[in-house]
Coordinates of C-alpha atoms in Angstrom, one line a residue:
M1 CA 17.4 -30.0 -31.6
T2 CA 17.8 -31.3 -28.1
L3 CA 16.3 -30.6 -24.7
F4 CA 18.2 -29.7 -21.5
D5 CA 18.3 -32.7 -19.1
L6 CA 18.6 -32.5 -15.4
K7 CA 22.4 -32.4 -15.5
A8 CA 22.3 -29.4 -17.9
T9 CA 21.9 -27.0 -14.9
P10 CA 25.1 -25.5 -13.5
F11 CA 24.5 -27.3 -10.2
E12 CA 23.9 -31.0 -9.6
S13 CA 21.5 -30.4 -6.8
F14 CA 20.0 -27.7 -4.7
Y15 CA 22.4 -28.5 -2.0
A16 CA 25.3 -28.0 -4.4
A17 CA 23.9 -24.6 -5.3
T18 CA 23.8 -23.5 -1.7
Q19 CA 27.5 -24.1 -1.4
S20 CA 28.2 -21.3 -3.9
L21 CA 25.1 -19.1 -3.5
E22 CA 24.1 -17.5 -0.2
G23 CA 20.3 -17.1 0.5
I24 CA 18.8 -19.0 -2.4
V25 CA 15.6 -21.0 -1.7
P26 CA 14.3 -24.2 -3.2
I27 CA 11.4 -22.7 -5.1
D28 CA 13.8 -20.4 -7.0
Y29 CA 16.2 -23.2 -7.8
F30 CA 13.6 -25.7 -9.0
F31 CA 11.8 -23.0 -11.0
A32 CA 15.0 -22.2 -12.9
Q33 CA 15.7 -26.0 -13.4
A34 CA 12.2 -26.7 -14.7
V35 CA 12.3 -23.8 -17.2
N36 CA 15.8 -24.7 -18.3
Q37 CA 14.8 -28.2 -19.0
R38 CA 12.1 -27.0 -21.4
L39 CA 14.7 -25.1 -23.6
V40 CA 14.9 -26.3 -27.1
H41 CA 18.3 -25.4 -28.5
E42 CA 21.1 -26.2 -30.8
P43 CA 24.1 -27.7 -28.9
Q44 CA 25.8 -24.9 -27.0
S45 CA 28.4 -24.3 -24.3
A46 CA 27.9 -25.1 -20.7
A47 CA 28.7 -21.5 -19.9
S48 CA 25.8 -20.3 -22.0
R49 CA 23.5 -22.7 -20.2
H50 CA 24.8 -21.5 -16.9
H51 CA 24.0 -17.8 -17.8
C52 CA 20.4 -18.8 -18.7
F53 CA 19.9 -20.7 -15.5
M54 CA 21.2 -17.9 -13.3
L55 CA 18.8 -15.4 -15.0
L56 CA 15.9 -17.7 -14.3
L57 CA 17.1 -18.0 -10.7
A58 CA 17.2 -14.2 -10.3
L59 CA 13.8 -13.8 -12.0
S60 CA 12.2 -16.2 -9.5
A61 CA 13.8 -14.5 -6.6
A62 CA 12.7 -11.1 -7.8
Q63 CA 9.1 -12.0 -8.1
R64 CA 9.1 -13.7 -4.8
Q65 CA 10.4 -10.4 -3.3
G66 CA 7.5 -8.4 -4.8
H67 CA 8.9 -7.4 -8.2
S68 CA 6.7 -8.2 -11.2
C69 CA 9.8 -8.8 -13.4
L70 CA 13.6 -8.9 -13.4
S71 CA 15.3 -5.6 -14.4
L72 CA 18.3 -6.5 -16.6
Q73 CA 19.6 -3.0 -16.1
A74 CA 19.5 -3.3 -12.3
I75 CA 21.5 -6.6 -12.2
A76 CA 24.0 -5.9 -15.0
E77 CA 27.5 -6.1 -13.7
Q78 CA 26.2 -6.9 -10.2
T79 CA 27.1 -9.9 -8.0
L80 CA 24.2 -11.6 -6.2
W81 CA 24.0 -14.3 -3.5
R82 CA 27.5 -13.5 -2.2
N83 CA 28.9 -13.4 1.4
D84 CA 32.3 -13.9 3.0
D85 CA 32.2 -17.6 2.5
K86 CA 30.4 -17.9 -0.8
P87 CA 31.4 -16.3 -4.1
G88 CA 27.9 -15.7 -5.5
Y89 CA 27.3 -15.1 -9.2
S90 CA 28.4 -12.1 -11.2
F91 CA 26.1 -11.0 -14.0
G92 CA 27.7 -9.7 -17.2
V93 CA 27.2 -6.4 -19.0
L94 CA 23.7 -5.3 -20.2
D95 CA 24.2 -6.4 -23.8
A96 CA 25.2 -9.9 -22.7
L97 CA 22.2 -10.2 -20.4
R98 CA 19.9 -9.1 -23.3
E99 CA 21.4 -11.8 -25.4
H100 CA 20.9 -14.5 -22.8
A101 CA 17.3 -13.3 -22.1
A102 CA 16.5 -13.2 -25.8
H103 CA 17.9 -16.8 -26.1
L104 CA 15.6 -17.9 -23.4
Q105 CA 12.5 -16.4 -25.0
R106 CA 13.4 -17.7 -28.5
H107 CA 14.1 -21.3 -27.6
L108 CA 11.3 -22.0 -25.2
P109 CA 8.5 -24.2 -26.7
S110 CA 5.1 -22.5 -27.4
P111 CA 3.4 -21.2 -25.4
A112 CA 6.5 -19.6 -23.9
C113 CA 6.5 -19.0 -20.2
I114 CA 9.1 -16.2 -20.3
V115 CA 8.8 -12.8 -21.9
L116 CA 11.5 -10.2 -22.5
D117 CA 10.1 -6.7 -22.8
D118 CA 12.1 -3.5 -22.8
D119 CA 15.0 -4.9 -20.7
H120 CA 12.6 -6.5 -18.3
L121 CA 12.4 -10.3 -18.0
F122 CA 8.9 -11.6 -17.0
T123 CA 7.1 -14.8 -16.5
T124 CA 4.3 -14.8 -19.0
R125 CA 1.7 -14.6 -16.2
F126 CA 2.9 -11.3 -14.8
W127 CA 3.7 -9.8 -18.2
T128 CA 0.0 -10.5 -19.1
F129 CA -1.2 -8.9 -16.0
E130 CA 0.8 -5.7 -16.8
Q131 CA -0.4 -5.6 -20.4
H132 CA -4.0 -5.8 -19.3
I133 CA -3.4 -2.9 -16.9
L134 CA -1.6 -0.8 -19.5
Q135 CA -4.2 -1.4 -22.2
G136 CA -7.2 -0.7 -19.8
L137 CA -5.6 2.6 -18.6
R138 CA -4.6 3.8 -22.0
A139 CA -8.2 3.3 -23.2
R140 CA -9.4 5.4 -20.3
N141 CA -6.7 8.1 -20.4
V142 CA -9.0 10.5 -22.4
L143 CA -10.9 13.7 -21.8
I144 CA -14.7 13.4 -21.7
E145 CA -16.3 15.5 -24.4
K146 CA -17.7 18.8 -22.9
P147 CA -21.3 18.2 -24.3
L148 CA -21.5 15.3 -21.9
I149 CA -20.8 17.5 -18.9
H150 CA -23.5 19.7 -17.4
Q151 CA -21.0 22.6 -16.8
S152 CA -23.6 25.2 -15.8
A153 CA -25.1 22.9 -13.2
L154 CA -21.7 22.2 -11.8
Q155 CA -20.8 25.9 -11.7
S156 CA -23.9 26.7 -9.8
V157 CA -23.1 24.2 -6.9
W158 CA -19.4 24.8 -6.8
P159 CA -19.5 27.5 -4.1
C160 CA -21.4 25.1 -1.8
L161 CA -18.9 22.3 -2.5
F162 CA -16.0 24.5 -1.9
P163 CA -16.9 27.5 0.3
P164 CA -14.4 30.4 0.3
N165 CA -11.4 29.7 2.6
A166 CA -10.2 32.9 4.4
D167 CA -7.2 31.1 5.6
M168 CA -5.9 30.4 2.1
H169 CA -3.6 32.8 0.4
P170 CA -5.3 34.5 -2.6
A171 CA -2.5 33.3 -5.0
A172 CA -2.4 29.8 -3.6
I173 CA -3.8 26.9 -5.7
D174 CA -6.5 24.9 -4.0
W175 CA -5.5 21.5 -5.3
Q176 CA -8.6 19.8 -3.9
Q177 CA -10.8 22.0 -6.2
V178 CA -8.4 21.3 -9.1
A179 CA -8.6 17.6 -8.5
V180 CA -12.4 17.5 -8.6
A181 CA -12.6 19.9 -11.6
L182 CA -10.2 17.5 -13.5
A183 CA -11.7 14.2 -12.4
V184 CA -15.2 15.0 -13.6
H185 CA -13.8 15.5 -17.1
Q186 CA -11.7 12.3 -17.3
R187 CA -12.2 8.5 -17.4
F188 CA -9.1 7.8 -15.4
F189 CA -7.8 9.8 -12.5
I190 CA -5.4 9.5 -9.6
L191 CA -5.7 11.4 -6.4
T192 CA -2.7 11.1 -4.1
G193 CA -1.3 12.9 -1.1
G194 CA 0.2 12.4 2.3
P195 CA -1.6 12.1 5.6
G196 CA -4.0 14.9 6.4
T197 CA -4.0 16.4 2.9
G198 CA -7.7 16.0 2.6
K199 CA -8.1 13.0 0.2
T200 CA -11.4 11.8 1.7
Y201 CA -12.7 15.4 1.9
T202 CA -12.0 15.7 -1.9
V203 CA -13.5 12.3 -2.7
A204 CA -16.8 13.3 -0.9
R205 CA -17.0 16.4 -3.0
L206 CA -16.0 14.5 -6.2
L207 CA -18.9 12.1 -5.7
L208 CA -21.4 14.9 -5.5
A209 CA -19.8 16.7 -8.5
L210 CA -19.9 13.6 -10.6
H211 CA -23.7 13.2 -10.1
V212 CA -24.4 16.9 -10.9
A213 CA -22.1 16.9 -13.9
S214 CA -23.6 13.8 -15.4
G215 CA -27.2 15.0 -15.0
Q216 CA -28.4 11.5 -14.5
E217 CA -28.3 8.5 -12.2
L218 CA -24.8 7.1 -11.8
H219 CA -23.9 3.7 -10.5
I220 CA -20.8 4.4 -8.3
G221 CA -18.7 1.7 -6.6
L222 CA -16.5 2.3 -3.6
A223 CA -13.7 -0.2 -2.8
A224 CA -10.5 -0.7 -0.9
P225 CA -8.0 -3.5 -0.9
T226 CA -8.8 -4.5 2.7
G227 CA -11.9 -4.7 4.9
K228 CA -10.4 -2.3 7.4
A229 CA -9.6 0.2 4.7
A230 CA -13.1 -0.1 3.2
Q231 CA -14.7 0.5 6.6
R232 CA -12.5 3.5 7.2
L233 CA -13.4 5.0 3.9
S234 CA -17.1 4.5 4.6
D235 CA -16.8 6.1 8.1
S236 CA -14.7 9.1 6.7
L237 CA -17.1 9.8 3.9
Q238 CA -20.2 9.8 6.2
S239 CA -18.4 12.2 8.6
S240 CA -17.4 14.4 5.6
F241 CA -21.0 14.6 4.3
K242 CA -22.3 15.6 7.7
N243 CA -20.2 18.7 7.5
L244 CA -21.7 19.9 4.3
D245 CA -24.3 22.6 4.6
I246 CA -26.6 22.0 1.8
D247 CA -30.0 23.5 1.2
D248 CA -32.9 21.0 0.6
S249 CA -33.6 22.5 -2.8
S250 CA -30.0 22.2 -4.0
P251 CA -29.1 19.6 -6.7
L252 CA -26.4 18.5 -4.2
K253 CA -29.1 17.3 -1.8
R254 CA -30.5 15.0 -4.5
A255 CA -27.0 13.9 -5.4
M256 CA -26.2 13.1 -1.8
Q257 CA -29.2 10.8 -1.6
R258 CA -27.8 8.8 -4.5
V259 CA -24.2 8.7 -3.4
P260 CA -23.0 5.3 -2.0
M261 CA -21.9 5.4 1.7
Q262 CA -20.6 1.9 2.1
A263 CA -17.3 0.7 0.6
Q264 CA -16.3 -2.9 0.2
T265 CA -13.2 -4.9 -0.5
V266 CA -12.0 -5.3 -4.1
H267 CA -12.2 -9.0 -3.6
R268 CA -15.9 -8.8 -2.6
L269 CA -16.6 -6.2 -5.3
L270 CA -15.3 -8.7 -7.9
G271 CA -17.0 -11.7 -6.3
L272 CA -13.8 -13.5 -5.6
Q273 CA -14.0 -16.5 -3.3
E274 CA -11.2 -17.7 -1.0
T275 CA -11.5 -21.3 -2.3
S276 CA -11.7 -20.4 -6.0
L277 CA -9.8 -18.4 -8.7
A278 CA -13.0 -17.6 -10.5
A279 CA -14.7 -14.2 -10.1
K280 CA -18.3 -13.2 -10.6
Y281 CA -17.2 -10.2 -12.6
H282 CA -14.8 -10.3 -15.5
E283 CA -14.2 -9.4 -19.2
T284 CA -17.5 -11.0 -20.4
N285 CA -19.5 -10.0 -17.3
P286 CA -18.3 -6.6 -16.3
L287 CA -19.2 -4.7 -13.2
P288 CA -22.5 -2.7 -13.5
L289 CA -20.8 0.6 -12.7
D290 CA -20.3 4.0 -14.2
V291 CA -17.6 5.0 -11.7
L292 CA -15.3 3.0 -9.5
I293 CA -13.3 4.7 -6.7
V294 CA -10.6 2.7 -5.0
D295 CA -9.1 4.0 -1.8
E296 CA -5.7 3.0 -0.3
S297 CA -4.6 2.0 -3.8
S298 CA -1.0 1.7 -2.8
M299 CA -2.0 -1.7 -1.4
L300 CA -3.2 -3.0 -4.8
D301 CA -1.0 -5.8 -6.1
V302 CA -0.5 -6.3 -9.9
A303 CA -2.6 -9.5 -10.1
L304 CA -5.6 -8.0 -8.3
F305 CA -5.4 -4.7 -10.2
A306 CA -5.4 -6.6 -13.5
R307 CA -8.5 -8.5 -12.5
L308 CA -10.1 -5.2 -11.5
I309 CA -9.3 -3.6 -14.9
R310 CA -10.6 -6.5 -16.8
A311 CA -13.9 -6.4 -14.9
L312 CA -14.6 -2.7 -15.8
S313 CA -16.8 -1.9 -18.8
P314 CA -15.1 0.4 -21.4
T315 CA -17.1 3.4 -20.3
C316 CA -16.6 3.0 -16.6
R317 CA -14.4 5.7 -15.0
L318 CA -11.7 4.6 -12.6
I319 CA -10.5 6.9 -9.8
L320 CA -7.5 5.7 -7.7
V321 CA -6.9 7.3 -4.3
G322 CA -4.0 6.8 -1.9
D323 CA -0.5 7.9 -0.8
A324 CA 2.0 6.8 -3.5
Q325 CA 4.9 7.2 -0.9
Q326 CA 3.6 4.4 1.3
L327 CA 4.5 0.8 1.4
P328 CA 3.7 -1.2 -1.8
S329 CA 1.4 -4.2 -1.7
V330 CA 2.1 -7.3 0.2
E331 CA 2.0 -9.3 -3.0
A332 CA 3.9 -8.5 -6.2
G333 CA 3.7 -5.1 -7.7
N334 CA 3.6 -1.4 -6.7
V335 CA 1.0 -0.1 -9.2
L336 CA 0.1 3.2 -7.7
A337 CA 3.7 4.5 -7.4
Q338 CA 4.6 3.3 -10.8
L339 CA 1.7 5.2 -12.4
M340 CA 2.7 8.4 -10.9
P341 CA 4.5 10.9 -13.2
V342 CA 8.2 11.8 -12.6
E343 CA 8.7 14.4 -10.0
G344 CA 9.1 17.3 -12.5
A345 CA 5.8 16.6 -14.1
V346 CA 3.6 16.4 -11.0
N347 CA 0.4 18.5 -11.2
Q348 CA 1.0 19.6 -14.8
F349 CA -1.8 19.6 -17.4
L350 CA -2.7 20.2 -21.0
P351 CA -4.3 23.5 -22.1
A352 CA -7.6 21.8 -22.6
Q353 CA -7.5 20.5 -19.0
I354 CA -6.5 23.9 -17.7
D355 CA -9.6 25.4 -19.4
N356 CA -11.8 22.8 -17.6
I357 CA -10.2 23.7 -14.3
Q358 CA -10.5 27.5 -14.8
A359 CA -14.2 27.1 -15.7
L360 CA -14.8 26.1 -12.1
V361 CA -11.8 27.2 -10.0
Q362 CA -10.5 30.7 -9.5
C363 CA -6.8 30.2 -10.3
D364 CA -4.3 31.6 -12.8
M365 CA -1.1 29.7 -12.1
I366 CA -1.9 26.1 -13.0
P367 CA 1.3 24.6 -14.5
Q368 CA 1.0 23.6 -18.2
H369 CA 2.5 20.2 -19.2
T370 CA 5.7 20.6 -21.2
E371 CA 4.6 17.6 -23.4
S372 CA 1.6 18.8 -25.3
K373 CA 0.3 15.3 -26.0
T374 CA 0.3 14.0 -22.5
I375 CA -2.8 14.1 -20.4
G376 CA -2.2 14.9 -16.8
Y377 CA -4.2 12.2 -15.0
S378 CA -3.2 12.7 -11.4
V379 CA -3.2 15.4 -8.8
S380 CA -0.9 15.3 -5.7
L381 CA -2.6 17.3 -2.9
Q382 CA -0.3 19.7 -1.1
G383 CA -0.3 20.8 2.5
S384 CA -1.5 18.7 5.5
R385 CA -4.3 19.9 7.7
R386 CA -3.5 17.5 10.6
F387 CA 0.1 16.2 9.9
G388 CA 2.7 18.9 10.4
G389 CA 5.5 20.2 12.6
A390 CA 8.3 17.9 13.5
L391 CA 6.6 14.7 12.3
A392 CA 6.0 16.2 8.9
Q393 CA 9.7 17.3 8.8
L394 CA 11.0 13.9 9.6
A395 CA 8.6 12.0 7.2
S396 CA 9.5 14.4 4.4
R397 CA 13.3 14.0 5.0
V398 CA 13.0 10.2 5.3
N399 CA 11.1 10.1 2.0
Q400 CA 13.9 11.9 0.1
P401 CA 16.4 9.8 -1.7
A402 CA 19.6 9.6 0.4
Q403 CA 22.0 12.2 -1.0
A404 CA 25.2 13.6 0.5
S405 CA 23.9 17.1 -0.5
V406 CA 20.8 16.9 1.8
S407 CA 21.5 18.5 5.1
P408 CA 20.8 17.7 7.8
S409 CA 20.6 14.0 7.1
S410 CA 17.6 12.1 8.3
W411 CA 19.5 10.7 11.2
E412 CA 20.8 14.1 12.2
L413 CA 17.3 15.6 12.0
L414 CA 15.9 12.7 14.1
E415 CA 18.6 13.2 16.7
T416 CA 18.0 17.0 16.8
L417 CA 14.2 16.5 17.1
S418 CA 14.7 13.9 19.8
D419 CA 16.6 16.5 21.9
V420 CA 13.8 19.0 21.7
T421 CA 11.4 18.5 24.6
D422 CA 8.2 19.5 22.8
S423 CA 8.8 18.1 19.4
G424 CA 6.8 15.0 20.1
I425 CA 9.6 12.8 18.7
K426 CA 11.9 10.6 20.9
R427 CA 14.7 8.2 19.6
L428 CA 15.7 5.3 21.8
P429 CA 18.6 2.9 21.2
N430 CA 17.7 -0.8 20.7
S431 CA 19.3 -1.5 24.0
A432 CA 16.6 0.5 25.8
L433 CA 13.7 -1.6 24.3
S434 CA 13.1 -3.6 27.4
L435 CA 12.8 -0.5 29.6
A436 CA 10.7 1.1 27.0
V437 CA 8.3 -1.9 27.0
E438 CA 7.9 -1.6 30.8
N439 CA 7.1 2.1 30.4
W440 CA 4.6 1.4 27.7
I441 CA 2.9 -1.2 29.9
D442 CA 2.7 1.2 32.9
E443 CA 1.6 4.2 30.8
H444 CA -0.8 2.6 28.3
F445 CA -1.6 -1.1 28.6
L446 CA -2.0 -1.7 32.4
P447 CA -4.4 1.4 32.8
L448 CA -6.5 -0.1 29.9
C449 CA -6.8 -3.3 31.8
R450 CA -8.0 -1.4 34.9
M451 CA -10.7 0.7 33.2
T452 CA -14.3 0.3 34.1
V453 CA -16.0 2.4 31.4
I454 CA -16.2 0.7 28.0
D455 CA -16.5 3.8 25.9
Q456 CA -13.4 5.3 27.5
A457 CA -11.5 2.1 27.0
L458 CA -12.4 1.7 23.3
N459 CA -11.5 5.4 22.7
S460 CA -8.1 4.7 24.2
L461 CA -7.3 2.1 21.5
S462 CA -6.4 4.8 19.1
R463 CA -4.1 6.6 21.5
F464 CA -1.1 4.3 21.3
N465 CA 0.3 1.4 19.4
V466 CA 3.6 -0.3 18.8
L467 CA 4.6 -0.9 15.2
C468 CA 7.4 -3.4 14.2
A469 CA 9.2 -3.7 10.9
L470 CA 9.4 -7.5 11.3
R471 CA 7.0 -10.2 12.5
Q472 CA 9.7 -12.5 13.9
G473 CA 12.9 -12.1 16.0
D474 CA 13.7 -10.2 19.2
Y475 CA 12.4 -6.9 17.7
G476 CA 9.4 -8.4 15.9
V477 CA 5.6 -8.4 16.6
E478 CA 5.5 -12.0 17.9
S479 CA 8.2 -11.5 20.5
L480 CA 6.8 -8.1 21.7
N481 CA 3.3 -9.3 21.9
T482 CA 4.3 -12.3 24.0
L483 CA 6.5 -10.2 26.3
I484 CA 3.8 -7.5 26.9
E485 CA 1.1 -10.1 27.4
Q486 CA 3.2 -12.1 29.8
R487 CA 4.1 -9.0 31.8
L488 CA 0.4 -8.0 31.9
R489 CA -0.7 -11.5 33.1
Q490 CA 1.9 -11.4 35.8
R491 CA 0.8 -8.0 37.0
L492 CA -2.8 -8.9 36.9
G493 CA -2.5 -12.4 38.3
I494 CA -4.1 -14.1 35.3
L495 CA -3.4 -17.6 34.0
H496 CA -1.6 -18.0 30.6
H497 CA -4.5 -19.7 28.8
Q498 CA -7.2 -17.2 29.9
A499 CA -8.4 -14.2 27.9
F500 CA -8.4 -11.1 30.1
H501 CA -10.2 -7.8 30.6
G502 CA -8.4 -5.1 28.6
Q503 CA -6.7 -7.5 26.2
R504 CA -6.3 -6.0 22.7
L505 CA -7.2 -8.5 19.9
M506 CA -7.0 -8.1 16.2
I507 CA -9.2 -9.9 13.7
T508 CA -7.0 -12.0 11.4
R509 CA -9.4 -12.8 8.6
N510 CA -12.5 -11.1 7.1
L511 CA -15.8 -12.0 8.8
P512 CA -18.3 -10.1 6.6
A513 CA -21.3 -11.7 8.2
L514 CA -20.3 -10.1 11.5
G515 CA -19.2 -6.8 9.9
L516 CA -15.6 -7.6 11.0
F517 CA -12.5 -7.5 8.8
N518 CA -8.9 -8.5 8.8
G519 CA -7.0 -5.8 10.8
D520 CA -9.9 -4.6 13.0
I521 CA -8.9 -4.1 16.6
G522 CA -11.2 -5.0 19.5
L523 CA -11.0 -5.1 23.2
V524 CA -11.8 -8.0 25.6
W525 CA -14.3 -6.7 28.2
N526 CA -15.6 -8.2 31.4
H527 CA -19.2 -7.1 32.0
G528 CA -19.3 -8.5 35.6
N529 CA -16.9 -9.3 38.3
A530 CA -13.6 -11.1 37.6
Q531 CA -14.9 -14.5 38.6
T532 CA -18.4 -14.6 37.0
G533 CA -18.4 -11.8 34.4
Q534 CA -19.1 -12.6 30.7
L535 CA -16.2 -11.8 28.4
S536 CA -17.0 -10.0 25.2
L537 CA -14.9 -8.7 22.3
C538 CA -16.0 -5.1 21.8
F539 CA -15.4 -2.8 18.9
A540 CA -15.7 1.0 18.9
A541 CA -18.6 2.9 17.4
S542 CA -18.0 4.2 13.9
A543 CA -20.0 6.5 11.7
G544 CA -23.5 5.1 11.4
K545 CA -22.7 2.1 13.7
P546 CA -23.0 1.9 17.5
M547 CA -20.5 0.1 19.7
R548 CA -20.6 -3.6 18.9
Q549 CA -19.9 -6.5 21.2
F550 CA -19.6 -10.2 20.5
D551 CA -19.4 -13.4 22.6
L552 CA -15.6 -13.9 22.7
Q553 CA -16.1 -17.7 22.1
R554 CA -17.7 -17.0 18.7
I555 CA -14.6 -15.4 17.3
T556 CA -11.5 -17.5 17.0
A557 CA -9.6 -15.7 14.2
V558 CA -7.8 -13.3 16.5
D559 CA -4.3 -12.5 17.7
S560 CA -3.1 -10.3 20.5
V561 CA -2.2 -6.9 19.2
F562 CA -0.3 -4.9 21.7
A563 CA 2.1 -4.6 18.8
M564 CA 1.5 -4.9 15.0
T565 CA 3.5 -4.9 11.8
I566 CA 3.9 -1.6 9.9
H567 CA 2.1 -3.3 7.0
K568 CA -1.0 -4.1 9.2
S569 CA -1.0 -0.5 10.4
Q570 CA -1.8 0.9 6.9
G571 CA -5.0 2.9 7.0
S572 CA -4.8 3.4 10.8
E573 CA -3.9 6.4 12.9
F574 CA -2.8 6.7 16.5
D575 CA -2.1 9.7 18.8
H576 CA 1.3 8.1 19.7
V577 CA 3.2 5.6 17.7
A578 CA 6.2 3.6 18.9
V579 CA 8.2 2.2 15.9
V580 CA 10.7 -0.6 16.5
L581 CA 13.4 -1.4 13.9
P582 CA 15.6 -4.5 14.3
E583 CA 19.1 -4.2 15.6
Q584 CA 20.7 -5.8 12.5
G585 CA 19.9 -7.8 9.4
A586 CA 16.5 -7.9 7.5
E587 CA 17.9 -5.6 4.8
Q588 CA 15.5 -6.9 2.2
L589 CA 12.5 -6.1 4.4
L590 CA 13.5 -2.5 5.2
G591 CA 13.1 0.6 3.1
R592 CA 12.3 4.3 3.4
E593 CA 8.6 3.6 2.3
L594 CA 8.3 1.3 5.4
L595 CA 9.6 4.0 7.8
Y596 CA 7.6 6.7 6.1
T597 CA 4.4 4.6 6.5
A598 CA 5.2 4.0 10.2
I599 CA 5.9 7.7 10.9
T600 CA 2.7 8.9 9.2
R601 CA 0.5 6.6 11.3
S602 CA 1.1 9.1 14.2
K603 CA -1.1 12.1 14.7
G604 CA 1.2 13.8 17.2
K605 CA 3.8 11.7 19.0
L606 CA 6.5 9.3 17.8
T607 CA 9.0 7.0 19.7
L608 CA 11.5 5.5 17.3
V609 CA 13.6 2.6 18.7
C610 CA 16.6 2.1 16.5
D611 CA 20.3 2.4 16.2
K612 CA 22.1 4.5 13.5
P613 CA 23.4 1.8 11.1
V614 CA 19.9 0.2 10.6
F615 CA 18.2 3.5 10.4
E616 CA 20.5 4.9 7.8
R617 CA 20.3 1.6 5.7
T618 CA 16.5 1.8 5.9
V619 CA 16.4 5.4 4.6
A620 CA 19.0 4.6 1.9
Q621 CA 17.1 1.8 0.3
S622 CA 13.8 1.9 -1.5
S623 CA 10.9 -0.6 -1.6
Q624 CA 10.2 0.4 -5.1
R625 CA 9.8 -2.6 -7.3
W626 CA 10.8 -3.6 -10.9
S627 CA 7.9 -3.3 -13.3
G628 CA 7.1 -2.6 -17.0
I629 CA 4.4 -0.1 -15.9
S630 CA 5.2 3.6 -16.1
A631 CA 3.4 6.9 -16.5
D632 CA 4.9 7.3 -20.0
K633 CA 3.4 4.0 -21.2
I634 CA -0.1 5.1 -20.1
S635 CA 0.2 8.0 -22.6
E636 CA 1.4 5.8 -25.5
G637 CA -0.8 4.9 -28.4

């Protein structure tokens, strides 16, 4: 038995590899080299060593791009790292890839750092994350026994939770009611839906229903992946509860007094520190919760979700809330989308689940699951109460896989809507960006800098924002923020280094001691005259909190935010959104989920700066990621 040495790799150096492979990066090359060197093997051909090295190179690149593994089926008979000048590498047929991957796994010394599982090649770290997730969700994918549910108490308060809706057709299914009726009977549940479908409205009623159904004090946790999303959940729940007309003698009144109103980040919930990998809560010290609800779950990456699953006690219910069509997490994984059932099985349930629904909800047409052993653990809310018309049309079309049979195409629909005066949608070519920026300054940013009433100015922050697909480049956030800020300084006669009245700033890291979180947007405000006034950073009032202001010198973790990335905009809404796509390139960063997320940040008006080639490429490709997690695997065992 021998070990590979440094020269056993197919390239003598990283530089040599770059002569044949376009776009490879050092970390991928040296990962493949390091693992290849650990292989213990019988003497074999240089060709075989080459194949193993290239699989490892592709695995590292895949995980760096957000996949939790390498799909052998996806790369079979494909050529990667090729351009006009470089040949790249062509992978063989699937059976050959299976053989090379199995060789890797067999001949690595224990403990092996590579795992082959169902045609997916993992590093052991990510395979372990996914196994913990699957095991934790399988254990929770059960119906709670009916004796543990106070059904009569729940029935008595149901009309108050869901008053009759005269606007709903008698034969229509109220999926919000269905979701609550299902979730109180299950240990694992997903509530998903697009913008304006009433996810928070449903969560507020679910919280009350859980207390009534349990008949006892419940310890409920509310969390979200980011501080901004957690604060928005808290604000939305408080607003939703205010609209409930509940009699003081009702069990719902007592339940409302016990319901948590404040959400926190998942990191803070687990007790994770920035400077340490250790968490306060884990397998041997689980969270003291009976129920955990996680909002904006599309932003959960696989590593964080695995930590969360491990920190839950076996009896703790887990409820995930979010829009499965949105962008995946910044880090590796796309857990929420991967847990959703295939399209034909959405909102289908077992007979026992339908009995639970119909004991509370007046409906006769609930779809029964065609697979009698599969528990339906998700509800996709249908129909938007705020997001409709042309915006909803465009978002829906963008979200459909690109097919020749779909007519009109996304681009044709965009062009048609852009020509309709009152559609609220306008498409501009990339060449018009400079003029568009001047118009945005005149219409939105300069008037903000001239406002004198702080409340009006803070309210205007939600009226307009520029969203970019990229951070760098001519069409990226950094360039646009610099350009807009320079133009404003010129128009206002302000020196480059000075903060100025009306400047929009975004918090760039969590500051929990101040109640500020990464992604919060504030406004620089001068409370006196231009020469002697004290500059503050002000934040709009939210549910339960007045307008807040801080000495600008106390807060250094800020960036100008006349434009922000689409990723940063998740969880936010604006009356008017301007979306800027690049003129060319950046194919790996674009996808229909990115564009869908950008479109759905608007509550009424959309300006899309793009040209046809990049728009069509964006819609044609998906941000979906390779993973071993699927809805079918949750039902196994």
